Amino acid sequence: MSREDYEVVIGLEVHSELSTKTKIFCSCPTEFGGEPNTHCCPVCMAMPGALPVLNKRVVEYAIKAGLATNCNIAHVSKNDRKNYFYPDLPKSYQISQYDMPLCRNGYVEIETNDGPKKIRLVRIHIEEDAGKLNHDEYGRGSLVDLNRAGVPLIEIVSEPDMRSTEEVDSYLKKLKSILEYIEVSDCKMQEGSLRADVNVSVRKKGAKKFGTRTEMKNMNSFRSITRAIEYEAQRQIEVIENGGKIEQETLRWDEVSGKTFSMRDKEDAQDYRYFPEPDLAIINISDEMIEDIRKSLPEMPESRRERYVKELGLPEYDSNILTSSKYLSDLFENATKVCNNPKAVSNWIMTDITRILNEEEKEPNEIPFTAEQLGELVTLIDKGTISSKIAKQVLEELFKNPKSPQDIIKEKGWIQISDESAIKEVVLKILEANPQSIVDYKAGRDRALGYLVGQAMKETKGKANPQMLNKMFLEELNK
Ligand code: ADP
Ligand code: ZN
Ligand code: MG
């Protein structure tokens, strides 16, 4: 039997750092980075006697996420202690939620080749992040940084509903986009704001029972997740084909070797000795609170997509790409408000802006210029103030040194020359310098015209209006 005879089964536990200003149980800032141990207080350092106070915003954000993913919101919920010893966890327990999470039974819909598919969510709960260990590269020891300890997280647990790396990719991208739309997390994967524990098992096609799963912890890049699943599925198939048994265990994915390594046996819930957190009250959630949060939810991608097609006349294709990210979608809408040319804005975003983002390995939320500046750029082209060639240079400049495109073209002297007498002057000068081209043109070689226009463009550093150049050269040549 081979790979084709097996089905891969994947379930994800996604951790997302919430973008509240302060931590979950104290008023320290959640800001990423900073000098080690400068965003800390007795609560997040677990000093004896320090008591946690639950940040109400964290509960609101988690409910928001639950509503946006079609979950039922619990009216009564509580925090529990999850006990384990690790040096980045100063209390030796993590305050999390065990049997009474805030949200249950939701789903996220993804697109697949066979149409839409619902990936069911078991639950979403709130918990605190741990600190970070900085390992000395010479093996002399490790230092702990507690700036991240107590940063609020939601954990979103899916059912094992995914069957391929494509589905996992779509699910994660969709989830990321939802969390960005509702503005509960910045989802910066490179900063660990969104990371996934990936559970993988395999079974013979047609089998009813799931195989034993392994779990790869804390993965924070789409590419590694795909590679890790491919590798792990193949490894499991080989073990089974050779008559072996899969052990339920926690694995570590190594990006360099492209392999998984055993970290430890899988721990069970009982290993964590969960019990209700005695220092925090039960969380009661009223219907009014849920309704208020529901009303505060912004327009979601599906609805935006429909509006772009129906009201702005954009192709489905454009609308899909633009709404895949809230940042791009907002950029598009706000720039269009300025220039009233949706298709042009869409083209800039989908071609040149996307290309530069890729080249610079940046995310849409790292675009340095404003929507108004992009709108202004489109207006300048539409009014004929600059050519589309110059506009590309302005865009490059916007990425390097963002300011009003009007100011950029003034400073750089990039305003298009559309003045008849100025154009004529250039045309005459170029003709005088290229008598052979005139002969060629008269002999029927049309390419000579293109050459002359090119020379004129060079002479004016790309600033001459190309339509006017063409027209005037023809007039002169046909005299
Ligand atoms: P734990 O925290 O112990 O890992 P959870 O129940 O919170 O346990 O999470 C289990 C995760 O593993 C879920 O995302 C679930 O979808 C996934 N999962 C469970 N069984 C399988 C399986 N046989 N194959 C793949 N994934 C699985
Ligand atoms: Zn603190
Ligand atoms: Mg797990």
Short mmCIF file of C-alpha atoms and ligand atoms in Angstrom, two decimals:
data_model
loop_
_atom_site.label_atom_id
_atom_site.label_comp_id
_atom_site.label_asym_id
_atom_site.label_seq_id
_atom_site.Cartn_x
_atom_site.Cartn_y
_atom_site.Cartn_z
CA MET A 1 0.00 0.00 0.00
CA SER A 2 1.14 3.54 -0.58
CA ARG A 3 0.44 7.17 0.32
CA GLU A 4 -2.66 7.20 -1.93
CA ASP A 5 -4.31 4.46 0.14
CA TYR A 6 -4.23 6.62 3.27
CA GLU A 7 -6.15 9.61 4.43
CA VAL A 8 -4.53 12.32 6.58
CA VAL A 9 -6.58 13.69 9.46
CA ILE A 10 -5.65 17.02 11.00
CA GLY A 11 -6.98 19.02 13.94
CA LEU A 12 -5.54 22.34 15.10
CA GLU A 13 -5.25 24.14 18.40
CA VAL A 14 -4.61 27.74 17.45
CA HIS A 15 -3.29 30.23 19.98
CA SER A 16 -3.83 33.86 19.25
CA GLU A 17 -2.49 36.72 21.37
CA LEU A 18 -5.18 39.28 22.00
CA SER A 19 -4.38 42.91 21.27
CA THR A 20 -5.68 44.31 24.56
CA LYS A 21 -3.54 47.13 25.96
CA THR A 22 -2.91 45.33 29.26
CA LYS A 23 -2.30 41.75 30.33
CA ILE A 24 -5.01 39.29 31.33
CA PHE A 25 -4.59 39.45 35.14
CA CYS A 26 -2.66 42.70 35.78
CA SER A 27 -2.18 46.13 34.22
CA CYS A 28 1.23 45.52 32.64
CA PRO A 29 1.44 46.39 28.91
CA THR A 30 1.10 43.58 26.34
CA GLU A 31 3.40 45.31 23.85
CA PHE A 32 5.74 42.95 21.98
CA GLY A 33 9.48 43.11 22.71
CA GLY A 34 11.01 45.63 25.09
CA GLU A 35 14.03 45.12 27.34
CA PRO A 36 13.67 41.76 29.13
CA ASN A 37 11.55 41.89 32.29
CA THR A 38 10.43 45.50 31.90
CA HIS A 39 6.72 44.74 31.30
CA CYS A 40 6.32 42.94 34.61
CA CYS A 41 4.79 43.33 38.05
CA PRO A 42 4.37 41.09 41.11
CA VAL A 43 1.30 39.45 39.53
CA CYS A 44 2.93 38.36 36.28
CA MET A 45 6.13 37.44 38.11
CA ALA A 46 4.11 35.31 40.57
CA MET A 47 5.26 36.94 43.78
CA PRO A 48 3.73 35.32 46.84
CA GLY A 49 0.47 36.98 47.79
CA ALA A 50 -0.05 38.74 44.44
CA LEU A 51 -3.60 38.22 43.19
CA PRO A 52 -4.93 38.14 39.63
CA VAL A 53 -7.80 40.37 38.45
CA LEU A 54 -9.47 39.31 35.20
CA ASN A 55 -9.30 41.92 32.40
CA LYS A 56 -12.88 42.40 31.16
CA ARG A 57 -11.65 43.26 27.65
CA VAL A 58 -10.18 39.77 27.33
CA VAL A 59 -13.61 38.24 27.92
CA GLU A 60 -15.16 40.64 25.39
CA TYR A 61 -12.54 39.85 22.76
CA ALA A 62 -12.97 36.11 23.23
CA ILE A 63 -16.75 36.44 22.89
CA LYS A 64 -16.22 38.52 19.77
CA ALA A 65 -14.08 35.73 18.32
CA GLY A 66 -16.71 33.19 19.34
CA LEU A 67 -19.54 35.09 17.67
CA ALA A 68 -17.49 35.62 14.49
CA THR A 69 -16.92 31.85 14.31
CA ASN A 70 -20.53 30.84 14.97
CA CYS A 71 -19.97 29.55 18.52
CA ASN A 72 -22.43 29.33 21.39
CA ILE A 73 -21.39 31.70 24.16
CA ALA A 74 -21.56 30.34 27.72
CA HIS A 75 -23.54 32.31 30.28
CA VAL A 76 -21.44 30.84 33.06
CA SER A 77 -17.76 30.17 32.63
CA LYS A 78 -14.72 29.87 34.88
CA ASN A 79 -10.94 29.84 35.02
CA ASP A 80 -8.92 26.78 36.00
CA ARG A 81 -5.36 26.09 36.98
CA LYS A 82 -3.38 23.91 34.59
CA ASN A 83 -0.41 22.69 36.60
CA TYR A 84 2.93 21.97 35.05
CA PHE A 85 6.48 22.87 35.84
CA TYR A 86 8.57 24.76 33.35
CA PRO A 87 10.93 27.68 34.03
CA ASP A 88 9.04 30.09 31.73
CA LEU A 89 5.91 29.65 33.86
CA PRO A 90 6.58 31.49 37.13
CA LYS A 91 3.51 30.29 39.05
CA SER A 92 4.10 26.66 38.02
CA TYR A 93 0.56 26.69 36.75
CA GLN A 94 -1.12 28.44 33.89
CA ILE A 95 -4.51 30.03 34.44
CA SER A 96 -6.62 28.65 31.61
CA GLN A 97 -10.12 27.22 31.21
CA TYR A 98 -10.89 23.53 31.44
CA ASP A 99 -14.45 22.26 31.46
CA MET A 100 -16.33 25.56 31.17
CA PRO A 101 -14.83 27.50 28.24
CA LEU A 102 -16.35 30.78 27.07
CA CYS A 103 -17.31 29.52 23.61
CA ARG A 104 -18.31 26.15 22.16
CA ASN A 105 -19.48 24.43 18.99
CA GLY A 106 -18.66 26.91 16.27
CA TYR A 107 -17.38 26.53 12.76
CA VAL A 108 -15.28 28.27 10.13
CA GLU A 109 -16.23 27.82 6.51
CA ILE A 110 -13.45 27.33 3.97
CA GLU A 111 -13.38 26.93 0.19
CA THR A 112 -12.20 23.59 -1.19
CA ASN A 113 -12.12 22.06 -4.66
CA ASP A 114 -15.36 20.28 -3.81
CA GLY A 115 -17.07 23.48 -2.67
CA PRO A 116 -17.44 25.08 0.74
CA LYS A 117 -16.64 23.01 3.83
CA LYS A 118 -17.28 23.67 7.48
CA ILE A 119 -14.40 23.09 9.89
CA ARG A 120 -16.06 22.64 13.26
CA LEU A 121 -14.69 24.27 16.40
CA VAL A 122 -14.85 22.39 19.67
CA ARG A 123 -14.23 25.45 21.81
CA ILE A 124 -12.54 28.79 22.33
CA HIS A 125 -11.15 29.55 25.75
CA ILE A 126 -9.04 32.27 27.36
CA GLU A 127 -5.69 31.73 29.06
CA GLU A 128 -2.42 33.46 29.85
CA ASP A 129 0.75 33.22 27.81
CA ALA A 130 4.01 32.03 29.40
CA GLY A 131 7.32 33.91 29.49
CA LYS A 132 10.21 33.26 27.16
CA LEU A 133 13.48 31.46 27.75
CA ASN A 134 16.54 32.87 26.04
CA HIS A 135 19.01 30.04 25.68
CA ASP A 136 22.67 30.92 25.69
CA GLU A 137 24.06 29.67 22.40
CA TYR A 138 27.21 28.37 24.12
CA GLY A 139 25.15 26.26 26.50
CA ARG A 140 26.10 28.20 29.61
CA GLY A 141 22.47 28.49 30.68
CA SER A 142 19.14 30.13 29.98
CA LEU A 143 17.65 33.46 31.04
CA VAL A 144 13.96 34.02 31.50
CA ASP A 145 12.11 37.06 30.14
CA LEU A 146 8.65 37.48 31.65
CA ASN A 147 7.43 40.33 29.40
CA ARG A 148 5.13 37.87 27.63
CA ALA A 149 3.95 36.15 30.82
CA GLY A 150 0.30 37.02 31.32
CA VAL A 151 -0.33 38.28 27.78
CA PRO A 152 -3.89 37.18 27.02
CA LEU A 153 -4.47 34.33 24.59
CA ILE A 154 -7.46 32.66 23.11
CA GLU A 155 -7.09 29.02 22.18
CA ILE A 156 -9.28 27.94 19.31
CA VAL A 157 -9.62 24.15 19.15
CA SER A 158 -10.92 22.57 15.95
CA GLU A 159 -12.42 19.14 15.47
CA PRO A 160 -10.15 16.81 13.46
CA ASP A 161 -12.02 17.92 10.31
CA MET A 162 -9.17 18.73 7.94
CA ARG A 163 -7.99 16.19 5.35
CA SER A 164 -5.15 17.89 3.48
CA THR A 165 -2.50 20.57 3.82
CA GLU A 166 -4.58 22.75 1.46
CA GLU A 167 -7.50 22.60 3.86
CA VAL A 168 -5.24 23.44 6.79
CA ASP A 169 -3.83 26.39 4.88
CA SER A 170 -7.30 27.70 3.98
CA TYR A 171 -8.53 27.23 7.52
CA LEU A 172 -5.61 29.10 9.07
CA LYS A 173 -5.82 31.92 6.55
CA LYS A 174 -9.55 32.24 7.09
CA LEU A 175 -9.17 32.22 10.85
CA LYS A 176 -6.41 34.83 10.65
CA SER A 177 -8.52 37.02 8.43
CA ILE A 178 -11.52 36.75 10.81
CA LEU A 179 -9.41 37.68 13.84
CA GLU A 180 -7.99 40.64 11.93
CA TYR A 181 -11.42 41.80 10.79
CA ILE A 182 -12.84 41.80 14.30
CA GLU A 183 -9.64 43.47 15.55
CA VAL A 184 -8.96 41.19 18.50
CA SER A 185 -5.44 40.19 17.43
CA ASP A 186 -2.79 41.61 15.14
CA CYS A 187 -2.04 38.01 14.07
CA LYS A 188 1.63 38.76 13.41
CA MET A 189 2.92 35.24 12.95
CA GLN A 190 6.56 36.33 12.97
CA GLU A 191 5.99 37.74 16.47
CA GLY A 192 4.16 34.60 17.59
CA SER A 193 0.79 36.35 17.85
CA LEU A 194 -0.73 33.44 15.96
CA ARG A 195 0.63 29.94 16.40
CA ALA A 196 -0.75 26.47 16.08
CA ASP A 197 -0.38 23.06 17.68
CA VAL A 198 -0.82 20.69 14.78
CA ASN A 199 -2.35 17.24 15.45
CA VAL A 200 -1.88 14.67 12.70
CA SER A 201 -2.99 11.09 12.22
CA VAL A 202 -3.46 8.80 9.24
CA ARG A 203 -5.92 6.02 8.49
CA LYS A 204 -6.67 3.73 5.58
CA LYS A 205 -9.12 5.33 3.18
CA GLY A 206 -12.65 4.29 4.08
CA ALA A 207 -11.73 3.42 7.69
CA LYS A 208 -14.27 4.57 10.30
CA LYS A 209 -11.90 4.97 13.23
CA PHE A 210 -9.27 7.65 13.51
CA GLY A 211 -5.64 6.65 13.83
CA THR A 212 -3.48 7.64 16.77
CA ARG A 213 -2.36 11.27 16.53
CA THR A 214 0.90 13.01 17.17
CA GLU A 215 1.12 16.68 17.99
CA MET A 216 3.59 19.30 16.81
CA LYS A 217 3.65 22.31 19.10
CA ASN A 218 3.91 26.03 18.54
CA MET A 219 4.21 26.31 14.78
CA ASN A 220 4.12 29.83 13.42
CA SER A 221 4.58 29.75 9.67
CA PHE A 222 2.22 28.48 6.98
CA ARG A 223 5.12 26.95 5.10
CA SER A 224 6.49 24.99 8.06
CA ILE A 225 3.01 23.73 8.92
CA THR A 226 2.53 22.36 5.41
CA ARG A 227 5.97 20.77 5.33
CA ALA A 228 5.58 19.32 8.81
CA ILE A 229 2.22 17.72 8.02
CA GLU A 230 3.53 16.20 4.77
CA TYR A 231 6.55 14.79 6.55
CA GLU A 232 4.66 13.51 9.57
CA ALA A 233 1.91 11.83 7.52
CA GLN A 234 4.52 10.04 5.43
CA ARG A 235 6.44 8.99 8.54
CA GLN A 236 3.30 7.56 10.15
CA ILE A 237 2.35 5.66 6.98
CA GLU A 238 5.80 4.10 6.85
CA VAL A 239 5.61 3.03 10.50
CA ILE A 240 2.21 1.41 9.90
CA GLU A 241 3.26 -0.20 6.61
CA ASN A 242 6.25 -1.72 8.41
CA GLY A 243 3.92 -3.29 10.95
CA GLY A 244 4.59 -0.71 13.68
CA LYS A 245 2.26 1.30 15.87
CA ILE A 246 2.01 5.09 16.19
CA GLU A 247 2.71 6.32 19.70
CA GLN A 248 0.69 9.27 20.86
CA GLU A 249 3.39 11.82 21.54
CA THR A 250 4.44 15.42 21.29
CA LEU A 251 6.88 16.15 18.50
CA ARG A 252 9.18 18.97 17.64
CA TRP A 253 9.42 20.04 14.00
CA ASP A 254 12.90 20.98 12.90
CA GLU A 255 12.83 23.44 10.03
CA VAL A 256 16.44 22.87 9.02
CA SER A 257 16.43 19.09 8.69
CA GLY A 258 12.76 19.01 7.65
CA LYS A 259 12.02 16.25 10.17
CA THR A 260 10.04 15.72 13.36
CA PHE A 261 11.65 14.62 16.61
CA SER A 262 10.08 13.16 19.71
CA MET A 263 9.86 15.64 22.59
CA ARG A 264 7.88 13.74 25.17
CA ASP A 265 5.02 11.32 25.67
CA LYS A 266 1.66 12.92 25.23
CA GLU A 267 0.40 14.27 28.53
CA ASP A 268 -3.23 13.67 29.54
CA ALA A 269 -5.59 16.12 31.17
CA GLN A 270 -5.03 14.28 34.44
CA ASP A 271 -1.30 15.00 34.24
CA TYR A 272 -2.18 18.68 34.54
CA ARG A 273 -4.27 18.25 37.72
CA TYR A 274 -6.74 20.90 36.56
CA PHE A 275 -8.80 22.52 39.31
CA PRO A 276 -10.90 25.70 39.55
CA GLU A 277 -8.82 28.84 40.07
CA PRO A 278 -9.66 29.87 43.65
CA ASP A 279 -8.40 33.45 43.23
CA LEU A 280 -10.87 34.37 40.49
CA ALA A 281 -14.65 34.63 40.52
CA ILE A 282 -16.98 32.70 38.22
CA ILE A 283 -17.51 34.59 34.94
CA ASN A 284 -21.18 35.45 34.39
CA ILE A 285 -22.20 36.68 30.97
CA SER A 286 -25.55 38.32 30.39
CA ASP A 287 -27.60 38.17 27.19
CA GLU A 288 -27.25 41.95 26.93
CA MET A 289 -23.47 41.72 26.96
CA ILE A 290 -23.53 39.09 24.19
CA GLU A 291 -25.98 41.17 22.14
CA ASP A 292 -23.93 44.34 22.59
CA ILE A 293 -20.84 42.54 21.35
CA ARG A 294 -22.75 41.03 18.46
CA LYS A 295 -23.88 44.50 17.41
CA SER A 296 -20.30 45.77 17.56
CA LEU A 297 -19.03 43.19 15.05
CA PRO A 298 -17.78 44.85 11.86
CA GLU A 299 -18.76 43.91 8.32
CA MET A 300 -17.18 40.54 7.57
CA PRO A 301 -15.25 39.57 4.41
CA GLU A 302 -18.16 37.75 2.69
CA SER A 303 -20.36 40.80 2.85
CA ARG A 304 -17.59 43.11 1.66
CA ARG A 305 -16.84 40.80 -1.23
CA GLU A 306 -20.45 40.87 -2.36
CA ARG A 307 -20.58 44.64 -2.10
CA TYR A 308 -17.42 45.04 -4.21
CA VAL A 309 -18.88 42.94 -6.99
CA LYS A 310 -22.42 44.34 -6.91
CA GLU A 311 -21.85 47.98 -6.04
CA LEU A 312 -18.36 48.73 -7.31
CA GLY A 313 -18.37 46.43 -10.32
CA LEU A 314 -15.13 44.67 -9.40
CA PRO A 315 -14.45 41.16 -10.75
CA GLU A 316 -14.95 38.27 -8.26
CA TYR A 317 -11.24 37.59 -8.51
CA ASP A 318 -10.24 41.07 -7.35
CA SER A 319 -12.85 41.04 -4.59
CA ASN A 320 -11.59 37.74 -3.23
CA ILE A 321 -8.00 38.88 -3.03
CA LEU A 322 -8.82 42.29 -1.59
CA THR A 323 -11.05 40.93 1.18
CA SER A 324 -8.64 38.14 2.11
CA SER A 325 -6.95 40.70 4.35
CA LYS A 326 -8.67 43.41 6.36
CA TYR A 327 -5.72 45.71 5.82
CA LEU A 328 -5.91 45.41 2.03
CA SER A 329 -9.66 45.72 2.08
CA ASP A 330 -9.55 48.88 4.22
CA LEU A 331 -6.77 50.29 2.06
CA PHE A 332 -8.86 49.63 -1.03
CA GLU A 333 -12.02 51.22 0.36
CA ASN A 334 -10.38 54.31 1.77
CA ALA A 335 -8.26 54.95 -1.33
CA THR A 336 -11.34 54.55 -3.52
CA LYS A 337 -13.13 57.18 -1.43
CA VAL A 338 -10.40 59.63 -2.43
CA CYS A 339 -10.11 58.90 -6.17
CA ASN A 340 -13.45 57.25 -7.00
CA ASN A 341 -11.74 54.75 -9.31
CA PRO A 342 -12.13 51.30 -7.67
CA LYS A 343 -10.70 49.25 -10.52
CA ALA A 344 -7.53 51.35 -10.68
CA VAL A 345 -7.00 51.09 -6.92
CA SER A 346 -7.60 47.35 -7.07
CA ASN A 347 -5.05 46.99 -9.87
CA TRP A 348 -2.40 48.85 -7.90
CA ILE A 349 -3.00 46.70 -4.84
CA MET A 350 -3.06 43.41 -6.72
CA THR A 351 -0.04 44.03 -8.92
CA ASP A 352 2.63 46.53 -7.86
CA ILE A 353 1.83 46.77 -4.15
CA THR A 354 1.63 42.97 -3.78
CA ARG A 355 4.86 42.58 -5.74
CA ILE A 356 6.74 45.02 -3.50
CA LEU A 357 5.32 43.39 -0.36
CA ASN A 358 6.56 40.02 -1.62
CA GLU A 359 9.98 41.39 -2.51
CA GLU A 360 10.35 42.97 0.91
CA GLU A 361 8.78 39.96 2.66
CA LYS A 362 6.24 42.22 4.32
CA GLU A 363 2.64 41.71 5.40
CA PRO A 364 -0.12 44.06 4.20
CA ASN A 365 -0.32 45.60 7.69
CA GLU A 366 3.26 46.80 7.26
CA ILE A 367 2.42 49.03 4.27
CA PRO A 368 3.95 52.36 5.30
CA PHE A 369 1.77 54.82 3.32
CA THR A 370 -1.86 55.75 3.87
CA ALA A 371 -4.95 54.94 1.83
CA GLU A 372 -5.35 58.67 1.13
CA GLN A 373 -1.88 58.75 -0.42
CA LEU A 374 -2.72 55.81 -2.67
CA GLY A 375 -5.99 57.49 -3.66
CA GLU A 376 -4.12 60.68 -4.48
CA LEU A 377 -1.68 58.74 -6.66
CA VAL A 378 -4.55 57.31 -8.72
CA THR A 379 -6.10 60.78 -9.06
CA LEU A 380 -2.81 62.18 -10.38
CA ILE A 381 -2.76 59.54 -13.12
CA ASP A 382 -6.42 60.03 -13.94
CA LYS A 383 -5.90 63.78 -14.31
CA GLY A 384 -2.90 63.22 -16.57
CA THR A 385 -0.52 64.96 -14.15
CA ILE A 386 1.79 61.94 -14.23
CA SER A 387 2.17 58.97 -16.55
CA SER A 388 1.65 55.45 -15.26
CA LYS A 389 5.38 54.93 -15.64
CA ILE A 390 6.15 57.81 -13.28
CA ALA A 391 3.35 56.57 -11.00
CA LYS A 392 5.30 53.36 -10.48
CA GLN A 393 8.30 55.40 -9.37
CA VAL A 394 6.05 57.36 -7.01
CA LEU A 395 4.80 54.09 -5.53
CA GLU A 396 8.37 52.89 -4.91
CA GLU A 397 8.99 56.22 -3.20
CA LEU A 398 5.83 55.83 -1.10
CA PHE A 399 7.25 52.58 0.27
CA LYS A 400 10.59 54.20 1.09
CA ASN A 401 9.58 57.63 2.26
CA PRO A 402 5.81 57.96 2.50
CA LYS A 403 4.31 61.41 1.98
CA SER A 404 1.83 63.09 -0.32
CA PRO A 405 2.41 61.96 -3.96
CA GLN A 406 1.80 65.57 -4.98
CA ASP A 407 4.84 66.59 -2.90
CA ILE A 408 6.91 63.67 -4.18
CA ILE A 409 6.44 64.57 -7.84
CA LYS A 410 7.08 68.27 -7.13
CA GLU A 411 10.28 67.55 -5.24
CA LYS A 412 11.51 65.06 -7.82
CA GLY A 413 10.37 67.16 -10.76
CA TRP A 414 8.29 64.26 -12.11
CA ILE A 415 5.28 66.21 -13.34
CA GLN A 416 4.26 65.07 -16.81
CA ILE A 417 4.99 67.49 -19.63
CA SER A 418 1.69 68.04 -21.40
CA ASP A 419 2.40 71.51 -22.63
CA GLU A 420 2.17 71.65 -26.45
CA SER A 421 5.05 74.02 -27.01
CA ALA A 422 7.32 72.13 -24.62
CA ILE A 423 6.51 68.83 -26.35
CA LYS A 424 7.05 70.38 -29.76
CA GLU A 425 10.45 71.66 -28.71
CA VAL A 426 11.52 68.16 -27.69
CA VAL A 427 10.13 66.62 -30.88
CA LEU A 428 12.01 69.04 -33.10
CA LYS A 429 15.21 68.54 -31.15
CA ILE A 430 15.01 64.74 -31.44
CA LEU A 431 14.18 64.88 -35.15
CA GLU A 432 17.14 67.13 -35.80
CA ALA A 433 19.47 64.74 -33.98
CA ASN A 434 18.16 61.64 -35.83
CA PRO A 435 17.95 62.37 -39.59
CA GLN A 436 18.37 58.66 -40.39
CA SER A 437 15.16 57.84 -38.52
CA ILE A 438 13.26 60.30 -40.68
CA VAL A 439 14.58 58.59 -43.81
CA ASP A 440 13.69 55.19 -42.38
CA TYR A 441 10.19 56.28 -41.49
CA LYS A 442 9.57 57.71 -44.96
CA ALA A 443 10.82 54.41 -46.41
CA GLY A 444 7.99 52.67 -44.55
CA ARG A 445 9.87 51.41 -41.52
CA ASP A 446 7.32 52.18 -38.78
CA ARG A 447 9.69 51.12 -36.04
CA ALA A 448 11.51 54.40 -36.54
CA LEU A 449 8.58 56.20 -34.89
CA GLY A 450 8.86 54.07 -31.78
CA TYR A 451 12.56 54.80 -31.65
CA LEU A 452 12.01 58.55 -31.87
CA VAL A 453 9.36 58.50 -29.12
CA GLY A 454 11.74 56.46 -26.98
CA GLN A 455 14.50 59.04 -27.50
CA ALA A 456 12.12 61.85 -26.54
CA MET A 457 11.13 59.98 -23.40
CA LYS A 458 14.77 59.52 -22.52
CA GLU A 459 15.42 63.21 -23.13
CA THR A 460 12.57 64.18 -20.75
CA LYS A 461 13.35 61.42 -18.20
CA GLY A 462 9.98 59.80 -18.83
CA LYS A 463 8.02 62.93 -18.14
CA ALA A 464 6.64 63.73 -21.61
CA ASN A 465 3.04 62.77 -22.24
CA PRO A 466 3.46 59.75 -24.57
CA GLN A 467 0.18 60.24 -26.47
CA MET A 468 1.11 63.83 -27.29
CA LEU A 469 4.61 62.80 -28.36
CA ASN A 470 3.25 60.20 -30.74
CA LYS A 471 0.79 62.61 -32.28
CA MET A 472 3.30 65.39 -32.74
CA PHE A 473 6.01 63.18 -34.22
CA LEU A 474 3.48 61.90 -36.75
CA GLU A 475 2.46 65.42 -37.65
CA GLU A 476 6.07 66.45 -38.21
CA LEU A 477 7.05 63.28 -40.11
CA ASN A 478 4.03 63.50 -42.41
CA LYS A 479 4.58 67.16 -43.24
P1 ADP B 1 -4.87 18.25 24.04
O1 ADP B 1 -4.94 19.62 24.63
O2 ADP B 1 -4.58 17.18 24.98
O3 ADP B 1 -4.00 18.19 22.83
P2 ADP B 1 -7.46 18.70 22.93
O4 ADP B 1 -8.68 17.85 22.96
O5 ADP B 1 -7.52 20.09 23.48
O6 ADP B 1 -6.32 17.86 23.57
O7 ADP B 1 -7.01 18.87 21.43
C1 ADP B 1 -6.95 17.83 20.62
C2 ADP B 1 -6.71 18.33 19.21
O8 ADP B 1 -6.31 17.22 18.45
C3 ADP B 1 -7.97 18.88 18.54
O9 ADP B 1 -7.65 19.96 17.73
C4 ADP B 1 -8.44 17.71 17.70
O10 ADP B 1 -9.10 18.13 16.53
C5 ADP B 1 -7.16 17.00 17.35
N1 ADP B 1 -7.32 15.54 17.20
C6 ADP B 1 -7.93 14.70 18.06
N2 ADP B 1 -7.87 13.46 17.58
C7 ADP B 1 -7.19 13.49 16.43
C8 ADP B 1 -6.79 12.51 15.48
N3 ADP B 1 -7.06 11.21 15.63
N4 ADP B 1 -6.10 12.92 14.40
C9 ADP B 1 -5.80 14.21 14.24
N5 ADP B 1 -6.15 15.17 15.09
C10 ADP B 1 -6.83 14.83 16.17
ZN ZN B 2 2.01 42.38 35.54
MG MG B 3 -2.92 19.66 22.21
#
